[in-house]
mmCIF file of C-alpha atoms in Angstrom:
data_model
loop_
_atom_site.group_PDB
_atom_site.id
_atom_site.type_symbol
_atom_site.label_atom_id
_atom_site.label_comp_id
_atom_site.label_asym_id
_atom_site.label_seq_id
_atom_site.Cartn_x
_atom_site.Cartn_y
_atom_site.Cartn_z
ATOM 1 C CA MET A 1 -48.953 -48.510 -8.237
ATOM 2 C CA TYR A 2 -49.794 -51.312 -10.655
ATOM 3 C CA ALA A 3 -52.817 -51.888 -12.891
ATOM 4 C CA ARG A 4 -53.649 -54.866 -15.077
ATOM 5 C CA MET A 5 -56.750 -55.422 -17.146
ATOM 6 C CA SER A 6 -58.080 -58.094 -19.463
ATOM 7 C CA ASP A 7 -59.497 -57.036 -22.828
ATOM 8 C CA THR A 8 -61.371 -59.605 -24.912
ATOM 9 C CA ALA A 9 -62.698 -58.959 -28.418
ATOM 10 C CA THR A 10 -65.356 -61.284 -29.826
ATOM 11 C CA ALA A 11 -67.205 -61.708 -33.130
ATOM 12 C CA SER A 12 -64.222 -60.549 -35.211
ATOM 13 C CA ILE A 13 -63.889 -61.633 -38.827
ATOM 14 C CA GLU A 14 -61.199 -64.102 -39.894
ATOM 15 C CA PRO A 15 -60.330 -62.748 -43.384
ATOM 16 C CA ALA A 16 -58.867 -65.999 -44.747
ATOM 17 C CA ALA A 17 -61.959 -68.013 -43.797
ATOM 18 C CA LEU A 18 -64.265 -65.346 -45.212
ATOM 19 C CA GLN A 19 -62.359 -65.193 -48.499
ATOM 20 C CA THR A 20 -62.472 -68.986 -48.828
ATOM 21 C CA ALA A 21 -66.222 -68.944 -48.284
ATOM 22 C CA LEU A 22 -66.721 -66.199 -50.871
ATOM 23 C CA ASN A 23 -64.575 -68.079 -53.383
ATOM 24 C CA ASN A 24 -66.816 -71.124 -52.949
ATOM 25 C CA GLY A 25 -70.141 -69.376 -53.450
ATOM 26 C CA TYR A 26 -71.083 -68.550 -49.865
ATOM 27 C CA ILE A 27 -74.777 -67.806 -49.368
ATOM 28 C CA LEU A 28 -75.724 -65.251 -46.713
ATOM 29 C CA GLY A 29 -77.366 -67.014 -43.797
ATOM 30 C CA SER A 30 -75.702 -70.386 -44.329
ATOM 31 C CA SER A 31 -75.557 -72.624 -41.287
ATOM 32 C CA ASP A 32 -71.750 -72.701 -41.347
ATOM 33 C CA GLY A 33 -71.430 -68.894 -41.268
ATOM 34 C CA VAL A 34 -70.246 -68.959 -37.670
ATOM 35 C CA GLN A 35 -67.014 -70.606 -38.843
ATOM 36 C CA MET A 36 -65.963 -67.343 -40.489
ATOM 37 C CA PHE A 37 -65.785 -65.626 -37.106
ATOM 38 C CA ALA A 38 -62.467 -65.759 -35.332
ATOM 39 C CA PRO A 39 -62.211 -67.082 -31.779
ATOM 40 C CA PRO A 40 -62.151 -64.515 -28.955
ATOM 41 C CA ALA A 41 -58.888 -62.550 -28.846
ATOM 42 C CA THR A 42 -57.622 -61.575 -25.395
ATOM 43 C CA THR A 43 -54.838 -59.249 -24.313
ATOM 44 C CA THR A 44 -53.754 -58.095 -20.839
ATOM 45 C CA PRO A 45 -52.356 -54.529 -20.931
ATOM 46 C CA THR A 46 -50.535 -53.342 -17.808
ATOM 47 C CA SER A 47 -49.299 -50.034 -16.424
ATOM 48 C CA ASN A 48 -47.219 -49.185 -13.376
ATOM 49 C CA MET A 49 -45.915 -46.170 -11.535
ATOM 50 C CA ASP A 50 -43.157 -45.987 -8.917
ATOM 51 C CA LEU A 51 -43.022 -42.720 -6.965
ATOM 52 C CA ILE A 52 -40.697 -41.252 -4.353
ATOM 53 C CA ASP A 53 -41.844 -37.894 -2.949
ATOM 54 C CA ILE A 54 -40.125 -36.011 -0.119
ATOM 55 C CA HIS A 55 -41.396 -32.580 0.879
ATOM 56 C CA GLY A 56 -41.672 -30.300 3.864
ATOM 57 C CA THR A 57 -43.095 -26.946 4.984
ATOM 58 C CA HIS A 58 -41.560 -24.339 7.277
ATOM 59 C CA LYS A 59 -42.793 -20.948 8.549
ATOM 60 C CA LEU A 60 -40.033 -18.416 7.829
ATOM 61 C CA PHE A 61 -41.256 -15.321 9.692
ATOM 62 C CA GLU A 62 -44.281 -13.176 10.462
ATOM 63 C CA MET A 63 -45.396 -10.380 8.158
ATOM 64 C CA PRO A 64 -48.007 -7.676 8.885
ATOM 65 C CA GLY A 65 -50.719 -9.786 7.260
ATOM 66 C CA GLY A 66 -49.616 -13.218 8.477
ATOM 67 C CA PRO A 67 -46.799 -15.770 8.282
ATOM 68 C CA LEU A 68 -44.579 -16.341 5.249
ATOM 69 C CA SER A 69 -44.297 -20.081 4.653
ATOM 70 C CA LEU A 70 -41.882 -22.015 2.458
ATOM 71 C CA ALA A 71 -42.527 -25.488 1.071
ATOM 72 C CA VAL A 72 -39.844 -27.455 -0.779
ATOM 73 C CA GLY A 73 -39.685 -30.959 -2.153
ATOM 74 C CA VAL A 74 -38.045 -33.453 -4.464
ATOM 75 C CA GLN A 75 -39.692 -36.147 -6.525
ATOM 76 C CA TRP A 76 -38.718 -39.123 -8.651
ATOM 77 C CA PHE A 77 -41.036 -41.336 -10.609
ATOM 78 C CA LYS A 78 -41.010 -44.081 -13.176
ATOM 79 C CA GLN A 79 -44.086 -44.704 -15.301
ATOM 80 C CA GLY A 80 -44.362 -47.755 -17.524
ATOM 81 C CA HIS A 81 -46.827 -49.190 -20.027
ATOM 82 C CA ASP A 82 -46.997 -52.594 -21.677
ATOM 83 C CA VAL A 83 -49.840 -52.835 -24.187
ATOM 84 C CA LEU A 84 -49.784 -55.492 -26.900
ATOM 85 C CA ALA A 85 -52.326 -56.596 -29.476
ATOM 86 C CA PRO A 86 -53.606 -60.201 -29.227
ATOM 87 C CA PRO A 87 -51.164 -62.547 -31.046
ATOM 88 C CA THR A 88 -53.675 -63.542 -33.742
ATOM 89 C CA VAL A 89 -54.380 -59.859 -34.465
ATOM 90 C CA ALA A 90 -50.687 -58.902 -34.511
ATOM 91 C CA ASP A 91 -49.996 -61.772 -36.932
ATOM 92 C CA GLY A 92 -52.820 -60.695 -39.248
ATOM 93 C CA VAL A 93 -54.848 -63.886 -38.782
ATOM 94 C CA GLN A 94 -57.951 -61.983 -37.698
ATOM 95 C CA GLU A 95 -59.248 -58.438 -37.550
ATOM 96 C CA GLY A 96 -58.835 -56.376 -34.410
ATOM 97 C CA ASP A 97 -57.038 -53.458 -32.800
ATOM 98 C CA ALA A 98 -53.445 -53.864 -34.030
ATOM 99 C CA THR A 99 -51.906 -51.519 -31.461
ATOM 100 C CA PHE A 100 -48.953 -51.708 -29.095
ATOM 101 C CA ALA A 101 -47.183 -49.347 -26.688
ATOM 102 C CA ARG A 102 -44.229 -50.388 -24.541
ATOM 103 C CA GLY A 103 -41.713 -48.422 -22.532
ATOM 104 C CA ASN A 104 -40.850 -46.468 -19.397
ATOM 105 C CA GLU A 105 -40.590 -42.768 -18.579
ATOM 106 C CA TYR A 106 -38.384 -41.412 -15.792
ATOM 107 C CA ASP A 107 -38.670 -37.964 -14.209
ATOM 108 C CA ARG A 108 -36.687 -36.165 -11.523
ATOM 109 C CA ALA A 109 -38.166 -32.977 -10.107
ATOM 110 C CA VAL A 110 -37.594 -30.314 -7.462
ATOM 111 C CA PHE A 111 -40.218 -27.772 -6.449
ATOM 112 C CA ALA A 112 -40.734 -24.876 -4.075
ATOM 113 C CA GLU A 113 -43.617 -22.671 -2.953
ATOM 114 C CA LEU A 114 -43.749 -19.377 -1.050
ATOM 115 C CA GLN A 115 -47.083 -18.359 0.449
ATOM 116 C CA GLY A 116 -47.871 -15.413 2.639
ATOM 117 C CA ASP A 117 -49.808 -12.209 3.342
ATOM 118 C CA PRO A 118 -47.564 -9.112 3.206
ATOM 119 C CA VAL A 119 -50.577 -7.143 4.482
ATOM 120 C CA LYS A 120 -53.935 -8.352 5.747
ATOM 121 C CA GLU A 121 -55.686 -7.581 2.469
ATOM 122 C CA LEU A 122 -53.143 -9.255 0.161
ATOM 123 C CA ASP A 123 -52.404 -12.960 -0.312
ATOM 124 C CA ILE A 124 -49.541 -14.091 -2.579
ATOM 125 C CA ASP A 125 -48.685 -17.644 -3.633
ATOM 126 C CA ALA A 126 -45.578 -18.216 -5.799
ATOM 127 C CA GLN A 127 -44.528 -21.649 -7.055
ATOM 128 C CA VAL A 128 -41.807 -23.076 -9.281
ATOM 129 C CA ARG A 129 -41.082 -26.625 -10.406
ATOM 130 C CA TYR A 130 -38.153 -28.079 -12.345
ATOM 131 C CA ASP A 131 -38.593 -31.401 -14.161
ATOM 132 C CA ASN A 132 -35.918 -33.428 -15.900
ATOM 133 C CA TYR A 133 -37.105 -36.312 -18.055
ATOM 134 C CA GLN A 134 -34.562 -38.939 -19.031
ATOM 135 C CA THR A 135 -35.947 -39.051 -22.568
ATOM 136 C CA PHE A 136 -37.236 -35.536 -23.312
ATOM 137 C CA GLY A 137 -35.072 -33.044 -21.442
ATOM 138 C CA SER A 138 -36.016 -30.530 -18.794
ATOM 139 C CA ALA A 139 -38.530 -27.745 -18.186
ATOM 140 C CA ILE A 140 -39.208 -25.038 -15.589
ATOM 141 C CA SER A 141 -42.833 -24.316 -14.649
ATOM 142 C CA PRO A 142 -43.406 -21.096 -12.639
ATOM 143 C CA ASN A 143 -46.826 -20.090 -11.275
ATOM 144 C CA LEU A 144 -48.031 -16.997 -9.431
ATOM 145 C CA GLY A 145 -51.359 -16.327 -7.726
ATOM 146 C CA ILE A 146 -52.507 -13.058 -6.107
ATOM 147 C CA LYS A 147 -55.706 -12.213 -4.216
ATOM 148 C CA PHE A 148 -56.507 -8.710 -2.935
ATOM 149 C CA THR A 149 -59.433 -8.130 -0.536
ATOM 150 C CA PRO A 150 -59.802 -4.388 0.177
ATOM 151 C CA TRP A 151 -63.139 -4.954 1.972
ATOM 152 C CA HIS A 152 -64.771 -8.093 3.293
ATOM 153 C CA TRP A 153 -67.431 -8.116 0.552
ATOM 154 C CA ILE A 154 -65.153 -7.778 -2.484
ATOM 155 C CA ALA A 155 -61.944 -9.396 -3.702
ATOM 156 C CA VAL A 156 -59.981 -9.417 -6.932
ATOM 157 C CA ARG A 157 -57.728 -12.273 -7.939
ATOM 158 C CA GLY A 158 -55.404 -13.304 -10.716
ATOM 159 C CA THR A 159 -53.016 -16.052 -11.714
ATOM 160 C CA TRP A 160 -50.217 -16.519 -14.228
ATOM 161 C CA GLY A 161 -48.283 -19.641 -15.015
ATOM 162 C CA LYS A 162 -46.418 -21.817 -17.444
ATOM 163 C CA GLY A 163 -46.730 -25.554 -17.865
ATOM 164 C CA PHE A 164 -45.470 -28.404 -19.954
ATOM 165 C CA ARG A 165 -46.220 -32.005 -20.835
ATOM 166 C CA ALA A 166 -43.614 -34.535 -21.892
ATOM 167 C CA PRO A 167 -44.540 -36.890 -24.740
ATOM 168 C CA SER A 168 -46.135 -40.113 -23.543
ATOM 169 C CA VAL A 169 -44.743 -43.610 -24.041
ATOM 170 C CA ALA A 170 -46.992 -44.093 -27.070
ATOM 171 C CA GLU A 171 -46.061 -40.715 -28.576
ATOM 172 C CA GLY A 172 -42.320 -40.696 -28.078
ATOM 173 C CA ILE A 173 -40.842 -44.014 -26.963
ATOM 174 C CA SER A 174 -42.228 -47.175 -28.577
ATOM 175 C CA SER A 175 -45.651 -47.747 -30.114
ATOM 176 C CA GLY A 176 -47.455 -48.677 -33.280
ATOM 177 C CA GLU A 177 -50.975 -48.738 -34.647
ATOM 178 C CA ALA A 178 -51.897 -50.160 -38.050
ATOM 179 C CA PHE A 179 -54.973 -49.047 -39.983
ATOM 180 C CA GLY A 180 -56.316 -49.044 -43.518
ATOM 181 C CA GLU A 181 -55.696 -45.948 -45.656
ATOM 182 C CA GLY A 182 -57.905 -46.995 -48.557
ATOM 183 C CA THR A 183 -56.951 -47.855 -52.139
ATOM 184 C CA VAL A 184 -54.350 -45.568 -53.720
ATOM 185 C CA PRO A 185 -51.851 -45.464 -56.626
ATOM 186 C CA ASP A 186 -48.097 -45.503 -56.021
ATOM 187 C CA PRO A 187 -46.957 -41.946 -56.905
ATOM 188 C CA GLN A 188 -43.590 -43.208 -58.231
ATOM 189 C CA LEU A 189 -44.486 -46.503 -59.894
ATOM 190 C CA CYS A 190 -47.858 -45.379 -61.239
ATOM 191 C CA PRO A 191 -47.451 -41.615 -61.807
ATOM 192 C CA ASN A 192 -49.876 -41.364 -64.730
ATOM 193 C CA ALA A 193 -53.642 -41.548 -64.839
ATOM 194 C CA VAL A 194 -54.994 -44.898 -65.989
ATOM 195 C CA PRO A 195 -57.138 -44.478 -69.140
ATOM 196 C CA THR A 196 -60.671 -45.847 -68.987
ATOM 197 C CA GLY A 197 -60.771 -49.536 -69.841
ATOM 198 C CA MET A 198 -57.021 -49.985 -69.330
ATOM 199 C CA VAL A 199 -55.038 -51.456 -66.426
ATOM 200 C CA ALA A 200 -52.158 -48.953 -66.634
ATOM 201 C CA GLY A 201 -51.115 -45.725 -68.296
ATOM 202 C CA PRO A 202 -47.893 -45.324 -70.279
ATOM 203 C CA GLY A 203 -44.916 -45.617 -67.906
ATOM 204 C CA ASP A 204 -46.963 -47.280 -65.133
ATOM 205 C CA PHE A 205 -46.502 -50.578 -63.318
ATOM 206 C CA ALA A 206 -50.064 -51.898 -63.394
ATOM 207 C CA ALA A 207 -50.036 -53.689 -60.027
ATOM 208 C CA THR A 208 -49.209 -50.416 -58.253
ATOM 209 C CA CYS A 209 -51.980 -48.308 -59.790
ATOM 210 C CA GLU A 210 -54.633 -49.475 -57.351
ATOM 211 C CA PHE A 211 -53.633 -51.257 -54.163
ATOM 212 C CA PRO A 212 -54.788 -51.185 -50.508
ATOM 213 C CA LEU A 213 -52.438 -49.025 -48.433
ATOM 214 C CA THR A 214 -51.732 -49.753 -44.783
ATOM 215 C CA GLY A 215 -50.916 -46.816 -42.522
ATOM 216 C CA VAL A 216 -48.802 -47.164 -39.378
ATOM 217 C CA LEU A 217 -48.916 -44.550 -36.611
ATOM 218 C CA GLY A 218 -45.721 -44.789 -34.574
ATOM 219 C CA ALA A 219 -43.690 -43.117 -31.845
ATOM 220 C CA ASN A 220 -41.293 -40.262 -32.603
ATOM 221 C CA PRO A 221 -38.277 -39.959 -30.238
ATOM 222 C CA HIS A 222 -37.496 -36.451 -31.563
ATOM 223 C CA LEU A 223 -40.666 -34.809 -30.225
ATOM 224 C CA LYS A 224 -40.526 -31.607 -28.188
ATOM 225 C CA ASN A 225 -42.382 -31.056 -24.934
ATOM 226 C CA VAL A 226 -45.848 -29.511 -25.150
ATOM 227 C CA THR A 227 -45.746 -26.082 -23.440
ATOM 228 C CA SER A 228 -48.458 -23.750 -22.193
ATOM 229 C CA THR A 229 -48.902 -20.218 -20.858
ATOM 230 C CA ASN A 230 -52.044 -19.241 -18.974
ATOM 231 C CA TRP A 231 -53.394 -16.330 -17.017
ATOM 232 C CA THR A 232 -56.663 -15.495 -15.280
ATOM 233 C CA ALA A 233 -58.229 -12.397 -13.711
ATOM 234 C CA GLY A 234 -61.409 -12.228 -11.692
ATOM 235 C CA ILE A 235 -63.559 -10.570 -9.059
ATOM 236 C CA ILE A 236 -65.547 -12.013 -6.142
ATOM 237 C CA LEU A 237 -68.534 -10.236 -4.600
ATOM 238 C CA GLN A 238 -70.320 -11.201 -1.381
ATOM 239 C CA PRO A 239 -72.610 -8.315 -0.391
ATOM 240 C CA ILE A 240 -74.449 -10.510 2.135
ATOM 241 C CA GLU A 241 -73.428 -13.681 3.948
ATOM 242 C CA GLN A 242 -75.896 -15.873 2.039
ATOM 243 C CA PHE A 243 -74.994 -14.746 -1.498
ATOM 244 C CA SER A 244 -71.767 -14.682 -3.510
ATOM 245 C CA ALA A 245 -70.922 -14.047 -7.158
ATOM 246 C CA SER A 246 -67.688 -14.375 -9.099
ATOM 247 C CA VAL A 247 -66.542 -13.568 -12.631
ATOM 248 C CA ASP A 248 -63.217 -14.885 -13.960
ATOM 249 C CA TYR A 249 -61.537 -14.385 -17.331
ATOM 250 C CA TYR A 250 -59.174 -17.096 -18.580
ATOM 251 C CA ASN A 251 -56.618 -17.172 -21.398
ATOM 252 C CA ILE A 252 -54.661 -20.320 -22.306
ATOM 253 C CA LYS A 253 -52.098 -20.810 -25.081
ATOM 254 C CA ILE A 254 -50.622 -24.225 -25.894
ATOM 255 C CA LYS A 255 -47.665 -24.767 -28.235
ATOM 256 C CA ASN A 256 -46.175 -27.910 -29.778
ATOM 257 C CA ASP A 257 -49.364 -29.916 -29.436
ATOM 258 C CA ILE A 258 -48.709 -33.520 -30.431
ATOM 259 C CA ILE A 259 -50.809 -35.076 -33.181
ATOM 260 C CA GLY A 260 -50.496 -38.022 -35.536
ATOM 261 C CA ALA A 261 -49.102 -37.155 -38.965
ATOM 262 C CA ASN A 262 -52.087 -38.928 -40.546
ATOM 263 C CA SER A 263 -54.136 -35.866 -39.506
ATOM 264 C CA LEU A 264 -52.049 -33.607 -41.750
ATOM 265 C CA THR A 265 -53.362 -33.201 -45.274
ATOM 266 C CA GLY A 266 -50.753 -34.109 -47.879
ATOM 267 C CA TYR A 267 -48.289 -35.769 -45.480
ATOM 268 C CA THR A 268 -46.730 -38.884 -47.039
ATOM 269 C CA SER A 269 -43.785 -40.994 -45.918
ATOM 270 C CA PHE A 270 -43.713 -44.394 -47.579
ATOM 271 C CA VAL A 271 -41.670 -47.358 -46.396
ATOM 272 C CA ARG A 272 -40.668 -49.476 -49.392
ATOM 273 C CA GLY A 273 -39.514 -53.040 -49.804
ATOM 274 C CA PRO A 274 -37.021 -54.444 -52.340
ATOM 275 C CA THR A 275 -37.419 -53.981 -56.071
ATOM 276 C CA SER A 276 -39.414 -56.623 -57.927
ATOM 277 C CA THR A 277 -40.429 -57.603 -61.440
ATOM 278 C CA LEU A 278 -43.934 -56.387 -62.344
ATOM 279 C CA GLY A 279 -46.025 -55.867 -65.433
ATOM 280 C CA PHE A 280 -45.035 -52.540 -67.057
ATOM 281 C CA CYS A 281 -46.845 -50.433 -69.640
ATOM 282 C CA PRO A 282 -44.243 -49.120 -72.142
ATOM 283 C CA THR A 283 -44.245 -45.390 -72.783
ATOM 284 C CA THR A 284 -44.809 -46.150 -76.463
ATOM 285 C CA GLU A 285 -48.328 -47.298 -75.584
ATOM 286 C CA THR A 286 -49.673 -43.753 -75.416
ATOM 287 C CA ALA A 287 -53.284 -44.914 -75.077
ATOM 288 C CA GLY A 288 -52.502 -47.100 -72.071
ATOM 289 C CA CYS A 289 -52.237 -50.868 -71.745
ATOM 290 C CA THR A 290 -54.493 -53.843 -71.313
ATOM 291 C CA SER A 291 -53.225 -56.816 -69.329
ATOM 292 C CA ALA A 292 -52.018 -58.446 -72.554
ATOM 293 C CA GLN A 293 -49.853 -55.439 -73.449
ATOM 294 C CA LEU A 294 -47.867 -55.394 -70.210
ATOM 295 C CA VAL A 295 -44.223 -56.440 -70.272
ATOM 296 C CA PRO A 296 -42.203 -57.680 -67.271
ATOM 297 C CA GLU A 297 -39.742 -55.131 -65.927
ATOM 298 C CA VAL A 298 -37.849 -54.537 -62.681
ATOM 299 C CA THR A 299 -39.208 -51.596 -60.694
ATOM 300 C CA PRO A 300 -36.752 -48.681 -60.205
ATOM 301 C CA VAL A 301 -37.728 -48.504 -56.515
ATOM 302 C CA GLY A 302 -39.256 -51.007 -54.134
ATOM 303 C CA THR A 303 -43.012 -51.348 -53.828
ATOM 304 C CA ILE A 304 -44.746 -49.655 -50.900
ATOM 305 C CA LEU A 305 -45.020 -51.782 -47.763
ATOM 306 C CA PHE A 306 -46.866 -49.184 -45.680
ATOM 307 C CA ALA A 307 -47.193 -45.451 -45.055
ATOM 308 C CA SER A 308 -45.430 -44.221 -41.919
ATOM 309 C CA PHE A 309 -47.227 -41.581 -39.847
ATOM 310 C CA PRO A 310 -45.159 -40.543 -36.801
ATOM 311 C CA TYR A 311 -46.413 -38.282 -34.043
ATOM 312 C CA LEU A 312 -45.439 -34.646 -34.699
ATOM 313 C CA ASN A 313 -45.403 -31.288 -32.899
ATOM 314 C CA ALA A 314 -47.762 -29.761 -35.427
ATOM 315 C CA GLN A 315 -50.532 -27.960 -33.592
ATOM 316 C CA ALA A 316 -51.159 -24.954 -31.343
ATOM 317 C CA THR A 317 -54.269 -23.992 -29.377
ATOM 318 C CA HIS A 318 -55.525 -20.687 -27.978
ATOM 319 C CA VAL A 319 -58.592 -20.650 -25.720
ATOM 320 C CA SER A 320 -60.121 -17.689 -23.889
ATOM 321 C CA GLY A 321 -63.409 -16.937 -22.179
ATOM 322 C CA PHE A 322 -64.986 -16.258 -18.815
ATOM 323 C CA ASP A 323 -66.763 -18.115 -16.010
ATOM 324 C CA VAL A 324 -69.637 -16.705 -13.964
ATOM 325 C CA ASP A 325 -70.670 -18.383 -10.711
ATOM 326 C CA LEU A 326 -73.673 -17.410 -8.564
ATOM 327 C CA LYS A 327 -74.412 -19.069 -5.231
ATOM 328 C CA TYR A 328 -77.126 -18.537 -2.604
ATOM 329 C CA HIS A 329 -77.973 -20.564 0.490
ATOM 330 C CA TRP A 330 -80.907 -20.609 2.863
ATOM 331 C CA ASP A 331 -80.593 -21.819 6.468
ATOM 332 C CA TRP A 332 -83.906 -23.340 7.600
ATOM 333 C CA GLY A 333 -82.945 -24.277 11.100
ATOM 334 C CA ARG A 334 -83.780 -27.882 11.923
ATOM 335 C CA PHE A 335 -84.815 -28.451 8.305
ATOM 336 C CA GLY A 336 -81.218 -28.010 7.179
ATOM 337 C CA ARG A 337 -79.560 -25.827 4.561
ATOM 338 C CA PHE A 338 -80.671 -25.358 0.953
ATOM 339 C CA THR A 339 -78.127 -24.138 -1.599
ATOM 340 C CA GLY A 340 -78.666 -23.005 -5.163
ATOM 341 C CA GLU A 341 -75.748 -22.547 -7.552
ATOM 342 C CA ALA A 342 -75.666 -21.494 -11.201
ATOM 343 C CA THR A 343 -72.555 -21.399 -13.384
ATOM 344 C CA TRP A 344 -72.099 -20.058 -16.900
ATOM 345 C CA THR A 345 -69.006 -20.567 -19.036
ATOM 346 C CA HIS A 346 -68.690 -18.508 -22.217
ATOM 347 C CA GLU A 347 -65.986 -19.249 -24.778
ATOM 348 C CA LEU A 348 -64.721 -16.094 -26.481
ATOM 349 C CA THR A 349 -62.339 -17.949 -28.767
ATOM 350 C CA TYR A 350 -61.129 -21.495 -29.375
ATOM 351 C CA GLN A 351 -58.464 -21.301 -32.065
ATOM 352 C CA LEU A 352 -56.714 -24.374 -33.405
ATOM 353 C CA GLN A 353 -53.608 -23.822 -35.551
ATOM 354 C CA PHE A 354 -53.128 -26.853 -37.741
ATOM 355 C CA GLY A 355 -51.185 -27.372 -40.950
ATOM 356 C CA GLY A 356 -50.457 -23.645 -41.295
ATOM 357 C CA THR A 357 -54.134 -22.667 -40.969
ATOM 358 C CA THR A 358 -56.000 -21.253 -37.956
ATOM 359 C CA TYR A 359 -59.483 -22.650 -37.315
ATOM 360 C CA GLU A 360 -62.046 -21.044 -35.002
ATOM 361 C CA LEU A 361 -63.838 -23.882 -33.182
ATOM 362 C CA ALA A 362 -65.932 -21.949 -30.655
ATOM 363 C CA GLY A 363 -69.579 -22.530 -31.464
ATOM 364 C CA THR A 364 -68.880 -25.156 -34.136
ATOM 365 C CA HIS A 365 -69.736 -28.835 -34.404
ATOM 366 C CA GLY A 366 -66.258 -30.316 -34.468
ATOM 367 C CA PRO A 367 -63.769 -31.513 -35.335
ATOM 368 C CA ALA A 368 -64.258 -35.086 -34.178
ATOM 369 C CA SER A 369 -60.640 -35.298 -32.965
ATOM 370 C CA VAL A 370 -61.367 -32.539 -30.408
ATOM 371 C CA SER A 371 -64.967 -33.049 -29.337
ATOM 372 C CA GLY A 372 -65.848 -36.542 -30.535
ATOM 373 C CA ASP A 373 -68.085 -34.781 -33.072
ATOM 374 C CA THR A 374 -70.403 -33.634 -30.271
ATOM 375 C CA GLY A 375 -69.702 -29.943 -30.801
ATOM 376 C CA ASN A 376 -67.892 -27.096 -29.043
ATOM 377 C CA PRO A 377 -70.651 -24.792 -27.768
ATOM 378 C CA LYS A 378 -69.740 -21.224 -26.867
ATOM 379 C CA ASP A 379 -71.987 -21.322 -23.803
ATOM 380 C CA ARG A 380 -72.412 -23.926 -21.090
ATOM 381 C CA PHE A 381 -74.822 -23.609 -18.170
ATOM 382 C CA ASN A 382 -75.003 -25.673 -15.009
ATOM 383 C CA VAL A 383 -77.655 -25.326 -12.302
ATOM 384 C CA ARG A 384 -77.326 -27.186 -9.014
ATOM 385 C CA LEU A 385 -79.775 -27.384 -6.096
ATOM 386 C CA SER A 386 -78.739 -29.145 -2.904
ATOM 387 C CA TRP A 387 -80.108 -29.769 0.561
ATOM 388 C CA MET A 388 -78.078 -30.794 3.592
ATOM 389 C CA GLU A 389 -79.470 -31.846 6.930
ATOM 390 C CA GLY A 390 -77.220 -33.587 9.381
ATOM 391 C CA ALA A 391 -75.446 -36.426 7.586
ATOM 392 C CA ALA A 392 -77.871 -36.363 4.653
ATOM 393 C CA ASP A 393 -76.968 -34.605 1.425
ATOM 394 C CA ASP A 394 -79.332 -34.620 -1.541
ATOM 395 C CA HIS A 395 -78.899 -32.605 -4.697
ATOM 396 C CA ALA A 396 -80.288 -32.187 -8.173
ATOM 397 C CA GLN A 397 -78.310 -30.913 -11.112
ATOM 398 C CA ARG A 398 -79.155 -29.666 -14.590
ATOM 399 C CA GLN A 399 -76.725 -28.923 -17.399
ATOM 400 C CA LEU A 400 -77.518 -26.812 -20.448
ATOM 401 C CA ARG A 401 -75.185 -26.356 -23.420
#
């Protein structure tokens, strides 16, 4: 499998041209304003996946409720990504999305499934999968599903399982994304507050007291796999052939969620360049320094080049709630079949553990990193009406949140 796309950004600003225009008294609306826009920047990101999958199914023997079947298989895959920023953006000539991700992931897996009915009323499905990633180790994912139908109109069901997700190419192999972090002071070279009207406080290097900081979000090869544990329990009722109702409870816990370190309050990891000679405010100037009072001095450490924000295993999530589904259909002979279905999902809890604090998100408006700032409602409703006659299938749907 191979995918290639072309991404073109237009109407970006060329900072050097804009600065030149501002330095020469640019007037908004001038006829030469178009010259400050950079030419279109194009990049062609690609992704590929090579997969080998061999599996088979065999009926082992008959049980009182039906056959016991075994399915086994092996799998190998390679997944690759090659995403680069346009050259003019990567070189800083023009504004744009300065992002790249390059690398391959390899996985070898074996899996097995047992499915059967020990008695007519009981259905059991047991699965297990073993994955071994070349870069992030191995994991075992077991799953179990049970359905018990004591009478034809009622059934109870439940599932339990564990899962995992290996870090992606961008998270754990090779990637980078540059962004502005605002204007900040250097905590080592400008540790003191700058007095009003001065350019530096005593003991400060003036040039480092207010400078634009660039942040870089990059891959972390030491990440752990994201793991999950989930279980469900439910009941299905069908008192008549035309009507059915089901209620299911779900509980999901996720550990080692991967997030960018820039989301963590107070996280700092500066990458510094070589030492340099800058204007220094002597400690004897207790009231601070003007530009004229600065003296040249070599910095004890290099100046900040950028702030490094790697991906980290720094988040956990716990979600629980229940789903209700009601369905009724009418058979109108030659006029076809009409079906009405209503579903309701209620979130009991949506807890996000982040930076040592647990946040309850169910029924809140955010955060933007989870919901795109569109909210996390506790209740979601969906109503669907459909009509089928022969090969025709029309339906109307309404969602309420």
